[in-house]
């Protein structure tokens, strides 16, 4: 690995600074594409807010918020083609919605249902993974299979910083590098694995630097800088599609809210730490830039806000509906031909239910 490649793995790439100004020498982003990205950022933020409210109302079982990480959520899908795959974690609800899946369907799992709510094959989006890093192995398998079949599919495999401490992360990265699987490992380093800070997880120069050990490129990028994320991830996707193998991308970002509604972040981090990240808000940064170049005004802002409110209203209405329950589903989807014992148990349950209804 050259000195330049090592620097890319440690120093975050950036196009817009924290005040929404173009970094000296950086290429100007496509304004039209950035304006569309801003619309998606607003939608992602509104979805996070709405889901938090639904949890407090008892209409969602749990919601891991991605507030503060919306640029990562939008960028990882905007660089994919229709035939590419996304492998999300439990925190990537906004990314799945940005991929085009109905948010109501996405929230099915977090309402407590047994399935993910959408057809993964239709949307090319795997079910949200709750276990850390297990989805990375699945992602590599899909990518490797596509390569063997001669397809140009690229797989975007998402994980957090905590997942990089798991054995599955190592196995997925090593296999992908050896067999040049078309996978982009996208680590959203939000600084905490639930309550464990990054300093207690790794002493590597950066998480992207771990790519050196696998023999693949590693790139660190400002995770609150939408155009920088799209540039870095876009280059990684192009590299994978060209048959040049995987890339490990680390986004330097921050989880503004608690791990989930069941977590009390005040027990392991200070308010001052959160306050330091608020001015680096990804929405504020893009809004400032677009306004400065004349691509965003009050009228357009109102249109985007109104559309986001319509989405939130549709989520409230959709999540409010009751999901039909079929108790006999507990016997389905295990064996193509049920065993005699399962058939007997199913008949007993059916008889009990019929007795109750009589």
Short mmCIF file of C-alpha atoms in Angstrom, two decimals:
data_model
loop_
_atom_site.label_atom_id
_atom_site.label_comp_id
_atom_site.label_asym_id
_atom_site.label_seq_id
_atom_site.Cartn_x
_atom_site.Cartn_y
_atom_site.Cartn_z
CA UNK A 1 0.00 0.00 0.00
CA UNK A 2 1.35 3.41 -0.99
CA UNK A 3 1.62 6.43 1.30
CA UNK A 4 -1.29 8.00 -0.56
CA UNK A 5 -3.50 4.96 0.02
CA UNK A 6 -2.58 4.94 3.72
CA UNK A 7 -3.46 8.63 3.99
CA UNK A 8 -6.85 7.97 2.33
CA UNK A 9 -7.56 5.33 4.97
CA UNK A 10 -6.84 7.71 7.86
CA UNK A 11 -7.67 11.28 6.77
CA UNK A 12 -11.41 11.83 6.10
CA UNK A 13 -12.25 12.93 2.55
CA UNK A 14 -14.37 16.07 2.50
CA UNK A 15 -15.98 18.34 -0.13
CA UNK A 16 -18.13 20.61 2.09
CA UNK A 17 -16.81 21.89 5.39
CA UNK A 18 -18.87 22.17 8.57
CA UNK A 19 -20.16 25.60 7.51
CA UNK A 20 -21.39 24.35 4.15
CA UNK A 21 -18.53 25.87 2.17
CA UNK A 22 -16.72 24.11 -0.65
CA UNK A 23 -13.34 22.89 0.55
CA UNK A 24 -10.45 24.61 -1.22
CA UNK A 25 -9.52 22.70 -4.37
CA UNK A 26 -12.54 20.36 -4.17
CA UNK A 27 -14.59 19.76 -7.33
CA UNK A 28 -17.98 21.47 -7.38
CA UNK A 29 -20.80 18.98 -6.77
CA UNK A 30 -23.59 18.57 -9.32
CA UNK A 31 -26.15 21.03 -7.97
CA UNK A 32 -29.20 19.22 -9.35
CA UNK A 33 -28.09 15.91 -7.86
CA UNK A 34 -27.24 17.59 -4.55
CA UNK A 35 -30.68 19.23 -4.44
CA UNK A 36 -32.29 15.80 -4.85
CA UNK A 37 -29.98 14.49 -2.14
CA UNK A 38 -31.12 17.31 0.14
CA UNK A 39 -34.76 16.32 -0.42
CA UNK A 40 -33.88 12.77 0.64
CA UNK A 41 -32.04 14.08 3.71
CA UNK A 42 -35.14 15.96 4.81
CA UNK A 43 -37.26 12.84 4.30
CA UNK A 44 -34.81 10.71 6.27
CA UNK A 45 -34.76 13.19 9.17
CA UNK A 46 -38.56 13.40 9.20
CA UNK A 47 -38.81 9.59 9.16
CA UNK A 48 -36.48 9.39 12.16
CA UNK A 49 -38.60 11.93 14.03
CA UNK A 50 -41.85 10.20 13.13
CA UNK A 51 -40.59 6.78 14.19
CA UNK A 52 -39.44 8.18 17.52
CA UNK A 53 -42.94 9.52 18.11
CA UNK A 54 -44.50 6.16 17.18
CA UNK A 55 -42.31 4.41 19.73
CA UNK A 56 -43.39 6.83 22.45
CA UNK A 57 -47.02 6.17 21.49
CA UNK A 58 -46.48 2.42 21.79
CA UNK A 59 -47.10 1.85 18.09
CA UNK A 60 -43.56 0.66 17.34
CA UNK A 61 -41.78 -1.89 19.50
CA UNK A 62 -38.38 -0.28 19.07
CA UNK A 63 -36.58 2.19 16.79
CA UNK A 64 -32.80 2.60 16.42
CA UNK A 65 -32.56 6.18 15.16
CA UNK A 66 -30.07 7.27 12.48
CA UNK A 67 -30.44 10.98 13.36
CA UNK A 68 -27.15 12.65 12.50
CA UNK A 69 -26.27 9.84 10.08
CA UNK A 70 -28.78 10.78 7.36
CA UNK A 71 -26.07 11.63 4.82
CA UNK A 72 -24.76 8.06 5.12
CA UNK A 73 -28.29 6.70 4.76
CA UNK A 74 -28.92 8.64 1.56
CA UNK A 75 -25.51 8.30 -0.08
CA UNK A 76 -25.24 4.51 0.24
CA UNK A 77 -28.36 4.07 -1.90
CA UNK A 78 -27.96 6.92 -4.37
CA UNK A 79 -24.78 5.34 -5.80
CA UNK A 80 -26.43 1.98 -6.50
CA UNK A 81 -27.97 0.83 -9.78
CA UNK A 82 -31.38 -0.85 -9.87
CA UNK A 83 -29.88 -4.35 -10.00
CA UNK A 84 -27.46 -3.82 -7.11
CA UNK A 85 -28.13 -5.11 -3.59
CA UNK A 86 -28.27 -3.34 -0.23
CA UNK A 87 -27.61 -5.28 3.01
CA UNK A 88 -28.79 -3.06 5.89
CA UNK A 89 -28.62 -3.25 9.68
CA UNK A 90 -31.38 -2.51 12.18
CA UNK A 91 -30.36 1.18 12.16
CA UNK A 92 -30.74 1.63 8.39
CA UNK A 93 -34.51 2.13 8.07
CA UNK A 94 -34.00 5.52 6.37
CA UNK A 95 -31.58 3.97 3.86
CA UNK A 96 -34.11 1.32 2.88
CA UNK A 97 -36.76 4.00 2.44
CA UNK A 98 -34.30 6.04 0.33
CA UNK A 99 -33.87 2.92 -1.82
CA UNK A 100 -37.59 3.20 -2.65
CA UNK A 101 -39.23 0.77 -0.22
CA UNK A 102 -42.49 2.02 1.35
CA UNK A 103 -41.56 3.15 4.91
CA UNK A 104 -44.66 1.44 6.28
CA UNK A 105 -43.42 -1.87 4.89
CA UNK A 106 -39.92 -1.21 6.27
CA UNK A 107 -41.32 -0.69 9.78
CA UNK A 108 -43.09 -4.06 9.82
CA UNK A 109 -40.13 -5.74 11.52
CA UNK A 110 -39.82 -2.99 14.13
CA UNK A 111 -43.52 -3.36 14.93
CA UNK A 112 -42.67 -6.86 16.12
CA UNK A 113 -43.75 -8.95 13.14
CA UNK A 114 -41.77 -12.06 12.21
CA UNK A 115 -40.93 -10.95 8.65
CA UNK A 116 -39.26 -7.88 7.18
CA UNK A 117 -42.39 -6.49 5.53
CA UNK A 118 -41.11 -6.20 1.98
CA UNK A 119 -39.95 -8.55 -0.76
CA UNK A 120 -36.13 -8.50 -0.74
CA UNK A 121 -35.94 -9.80 -4.31
CA UNK A 122 -38.18 -7.06 -5.69
CA UNK A 123 -36.28 -4.21 -4.05
CA UNK A 124 -32.82 -5.83 -3.95
CA UNK A 125 -32.71 -5.05 -0.24
CA UNK A 126 -31.97 -7.81 2.28
CA UNK A 127 -33.93 -7.92 5.55
CA UNK A 128 -32.56 -5.67 8.28
CA UNK A 129 -30.05 -7.62 10.35
CA UNK A 130 -30.18 -7.35 14.13
CA UNK A 131 -27.20 -9.63 14.93
CA UNK A 132 -23.96 -7.74 14.41
CA UNK A 133 -22.09 -8.41 11.15
CA UNK A 134 -23.91 -11.59 10.12
CA UNK A 135 -25.34 -9.78 7.09
CA UNK A 136 -21.82 -9.09 5.82
CA UNK A 137 -21.27 -12.79 5.12
CA UNK A 138 -24.59 -12.95 3.27
CA UNK A 139 -23.65 -9.85 1.29
CA UNK A 140 -20.34 -11.35 0.23
CA UNK A 141 -22.11 -14.54 -0.80
CA UNK A 142 -24.50 -12.62 -3.03
CA UNK A 143 -21.64 -10.65 -4.54
CA UNK A 144 -19.49 -13.73 -5.12
CA UNK A 145 -22.40 -15.58 -6.73
CA UNK A 146 -23.07 -12.65 -9.05
CA UNK A 147 -19.43 -12.61 -10.09
CA UNK A 148 -19.44 -16.35 -10.81
CA UNK A 149 -22.56 -15.89 -12.97
CA UNK A 150 -20.95 -13.07 -14.93
CA UNK A 151 -23.37 -10.41 -13.66
CA UNK A 152 -22.33 -6.83 -12.96
CA UNK A 153 -24.17 -6.67 -9.62
CA UNK A 154 -22.57 -4.69 -6.80
CA UNK A 155 -23.43 -5.26 -3.14
CA UNK A 156 -23.46 -2.45 -0.56
CA UNK A 157 -22.89 -4.05 2.86
CA UNK A 158 -23.69 -1.77 5.80
CA UNK A 159 -22.46 -2.09 9.37
CA UNK A 160 -21.51 0.03 12.36
CA UNK A 161 -18.23 0.44 14.17
CA UNK A 162 -19.22 -2.20 16.73
CA UNK A 163 -19.60 -4.80 13.96
CA UNK A 164 -15.93 -4.40 13.01
CA UNK A 165 -15.03 -6.12 16.30
CA UNK A 166 -16.94 -9.25 15.26
CA UNK A 167 -15.41 -12.35 13.70
CA UNK A 168 -17.97 -12.26 10.89
CA UNK A 169 -16.57 -8.90 9.78
CA UNK A 170 -13.10 -10.40 9.42
CA UNK A 171 -14.34 -13.47 7.57
CA UNK A 172 -16.45 -11.40 5.18
CA UNK A 173 -13.64 -8.96 4.38
CA UNK A 174 -11.04 -11.69 3.93
CA UNK A 175 -13.21 -13.82 1.63
CA UNK A 176 -14.28 -10.81 -0.44
CA UNK A 177 -10.70 -9.67 -0.89
CA UNK A 178 -9.35 -13.12 -1.82
CA UNK A 179 -12.11 -13.79 -4.35
CA UNK A 180 -12.47 -10.16 -5.49
CA UNK A 181 -16.16 -10.08 -4.66
CA UNK A 182 -17.94 -6.93 -5.87
CA UNK A 183 -18.76 -5.64 -2.39
CA UNK A 184 -18.51 -2.23 -0.77
CA UNK A 185 -18.18 -2.55 3.01
CA UNK A 186 -19.65 0.68 4.37
CA UNK A 187 -18.92 1.22 8.07
CA UNK A 188 -20.92 4.00 9.71
CA UNK A 189 -18.62 4.85 12.59
CA UNK A 190 -21.01 6.65 14.93
CA UNK A 191 -18.53 6.26 17.83
CA UNK A 192 -20.54 3.83 19.98
CA UNK A 193 -21.37 0.13 19.96
CA UNK A 194 -24.51 0.68 22.04
CA UNK A 195 -22.67 2.09 25.11
CA UNK A 196 -19.11 1.01 24.30
CA UNK A 197 -17.02 3.91 22.92
CA UNK A 198 -14.80 3.41 19.90
CA UNK A 199 -11.65 3.72 22.04
CA UNK A 200 -12.67 0.49 23.83
CA UNK A 201 -13.24 -1.32 20.54
CA UNK A 202 -10.15 -0.62 18.48
CA UNK A 203 -6.76 1.07 18.65
CA UNK A 204 -6.25 0.92 14.88
CA UNK A 205 -5.38 4.29 13.23
CA UNK A 206 -8.87 4.16 11.72
CA UNK A 207 -11.43 1.49 10.88
CA UNK A 208 -10.72 2.03 7.18
CA UNK A 209 -7.06 1.22 7.91
CA UNK A 210 -8.11 -2.34 8.72
CA UNK A 211 -8.48 -2.80 4.95
CA UNK A 212 -4.68 -2.91 4.71
CA UNK A 213 -4.65 -6.31 6.40
CA UNK A 214 -7.07 -7.71 3.86
CA UNK A 215 -5.30 -6.27 0.83
CA UNK A 216 -8.16 -4.05 -0.26
CA UNK A 217 -8.46 -0.25 -0.49
CA UNK A 218 -9.68 1.52 2.62
CA UNK A 219 -11.11 5.04 2.46
CA UNK A 220 -12.19 7.30 5.33
CA UNK A 221 -14.75 10.00 4.58
CA UNK A 222 -16.62 12.70 6.49
CA UNK A 223 -19.89 10.91 7.24
CA UNK A 224 -21.86 14.15 7.51
CA UNK A 225 -20.75 15.41 4.07
CA UNK A 226 -23.25 14.13 1.50
CA UNK A 227 -21.34 15.00 -1.71
CA UNK A 228 -18.10 13.57 -0.31
CA UNK A 229 -19.87 10.35 0.65
CA UNK A 230 -21.42 10.01 -2.79
CA UNK A 231 -18.06 10.59 -4.45
CA UNK A 232 -16.18 8.04 -2.31
CA UNK A 233 -18.93 5.41 -2.38
CA UNK A 234 -19.53 5.99 -6.09
CA UNK A 235 -15.87 5.31 -6.82
CA UNK A 236 -15.97 2.15 -4.70
CA UNK A 237 -19.08 0.92 -6.54
CA UNK A 238 -17.45 1.61 -9.91
CA UNK A 239 -14.34 -0.27 -8.83
CA UNK A 240 -16.39 -3.28 -7.74
CA UNK A 241 -18.44 -3.26 -10.96
CA UNK A 242 -15.24 -3.17 -13.01
CA UNK A 243 -14.11 -6.44 -11.39
CA UNK A 244 -11.45 -4.84 -9.20
CA UNK A 245 -12.80 -6.26 -5.94
CA UNK A 246 -14.08 -4.88 -2.64
CA UNK A 247 -13.44 -1.58 -0.85
CA UNK A 248 -13.78 -0.74 2.83
CA UNK A 249 -15.26 2.72 3.39
CA UNK A 250 -15.48 4.24 6.87
CA UNK A 251 -17.80 7.19 7.46
CA UNK A 252 -16.77 9.46 10.33
CA UNK A 253 -20.15 10.37 11.83
CA UNK A 254 -22.02 10.45 15.15
CA UNK A 255 -25.18 8.98 16.65
CA UNK A 256 -27.04 12.02 18.00
CA UNK A 257 -29.75 10.06 19.82
CA UNK A 258 -29.59 7.07 22.16
CA UNK A 259 -28.95 3.58 20.78
CA UNK A 260 -32.70 2.88 20.88
CA UNK A 261 -35.67 3.97 22.96
CA UNK A 262 -34.57 1.33 25.51
CA UNK A 263 -31.22 3.04 26.05
CA UNK A 264 -30.19 5.95 28.31
CA UNK A 265 -27.16 7.54 26.62
CA UNK A 266 -26.63 9.95 29.53
CA UNK A 267 -25.15 7.03 31.49
CA UNK A 268 -22.12 6.75 29.22
CA UNK A 269 -21.61 10.09 27.41
CA UNK A 270 -21.84 13.76 28.31
CA UNK A 271 -24.22 16.28 26.76
CA UNK A 272 -21.24 18.43 25.76
CA UNK A 273 -20.02 15.65 23.50
CA UNK A 274 -23.33 15.59 21.65
CA UNK A 275 -23.40 19.39 21.43
CA UNK A 276 -20.04 19.39 19.67
CA UNK A 277 -21.53 17.38 16.80
CA UNK A 278 -24.73 19.37 16.31
CA UNK A 279 -23.11 22.11 14.15
CA UNK A 280 -21.84 19.34 11.83
CA UNK A 281 -25.43 18.41 10.96
CA UNK A 282 -25.55 16.95 7.41
CA UNK A 283 -28.82 18.70 6.51
CA UNK A 284 -27.61 22.12 7.65
CA UNK A 285 -24.39 21.75 5.67
CA UNK A 286 -26.11 20.94 2.35
CA UNK A 287 -28.87 23.48 2.91
CA UNK A 288 -26.31 26.23 3.46
CA UNK A 289 -24.40 25.34 0.30
CA UNK A 290 -27.50 25.04 -1.91
CA UNK A 291 -28.85 28.35 -0.63
CA UNK A 292 -25.53 30.07 -1.27
CA UNK A 293 -25.41 28.91 -4.91
CA UNK A 294 -29.06 29.87 -5.49
CA UNK A 295 -30.37 26.30 -5.83
CA UNK A 296 -32.63 26.41 -2.76
CA UNK A 297 -35.06 29.11 -1.69
CA UNK A 298 -37.90 29.43 0.79
CA UNK A 299 -40.53 28.25 -1.70
CA UNK A 300 -38.63 25.09 -2.58
CA UNK A 301 -37.91 24.47 1.10
CA UNK A 302 -41.63 24.68 1.86
CA UNK A 303 -42.40 22.20 -0.94
CA UNK A 304 -39.89 19.69 0.40
CA UNK A 305 -41.14 20.09 3.96
CA UNK A 306 -44.76 19.63 2.88
CA UNK A 307 -43.89 16.46 0.94
CA UNK A 308 -42.02 15.09 3.96
CA UNK A 309 -45.04 15.79 6.14
CA UNK A 310 -47.22 13.84 3.68
CA UNK A 311 -44.83 10.91 3.97
CA UNK A 312 -44.97 11.11 7.77
CA UNK A 313 -48.78 11.19 7.71
CA UNK A 314 -48.81 8.10 5.48
CA UNK A 315 -46.48 6.34 7.93
CA UNK A 316 -48.77 7.21 10.86
CA UNK A 317 -51.80 5.92 9.00
CA UNK A 318 -50.07 2.77 7.77
CA UNK A 319 -48.51 1.80 11.06
CA UNK A 320 -51.79 2.41 12.84
CA UNK A 321 -53.52 -0.42 11.00
CA UNK A 322 -53.70 -3.82 12.61
CA UNK A 323 -51.83 -6.66 10.90
CA UNK A 324 -53.97 -9.79 10.39
CA UNK A 325 -52.63 -12.62 12.51
CA UNK A 326 -52.66 -16.26 11.45
CA UNK A 327 -51.61 -18.46 14.43
CA UNK A 328 -51.02 -21.41 12.11
CA UNK A 329 -48.11 -19.57 10.47
CA UNK A 330 -45.96 -20.88 13.31
CA UNK A 331 -46.02 -24.24 11.52
CA UNK A 332 -45.26 -22.84 8.07
CA UNK A 333 -41.94 -22.05 6.37
CA UNK A 334 -39.95 -24.73 8.26
CA UNK A 335 -40.44 -27.93 6.24
CA UNK A 336 -41.69 -28.18 2.64
CA UNK A 337 -43.63 -31.24 3.84
CA UNK A 338 -44.63 -30.94 7.51
CA UNK A 339 -43.56 -33.78 9.78
CA UNK A 340 -46.34 -35.94 11.29
CA UNK A 341 -45.68 -34.31 14.65
CA UNK A 342 -46.11 -30.80 13.25
CA UNK A 343 -49.26 -31.84 11.39
CA UNK A 344 -50.64 -33.24 14.63
CA UNK A 345 -49.79 -30.10 16.56
CA UNK A 346 -51.28 -27.90 13.85
CA UNK A 347 -54.52 -29.86 13.92
CA UNK A 348 -54.65 -29.58 17.71
CA UNK A 349 -54.17 -25.80 17.56
CA UNK A 350 -56.85 -25.47 14.88
CA UNK A 351 -59.30 -27.49 16.96
CA UNK A 352 -58.55 -25.35 20.02
CA UNK A 353 -59.10 -22.12 18.08
CA UNK A 354 -62.36 -23.40 16.60
CA UNK A 355 -63.50 -24.39 20.10
CA UNK A 356 -62.68 -20.89 21.40
CA UNK A 357 -64.58 -19.23 18.55
CA UNK A 358 -67.65 -21.47 18.93
#
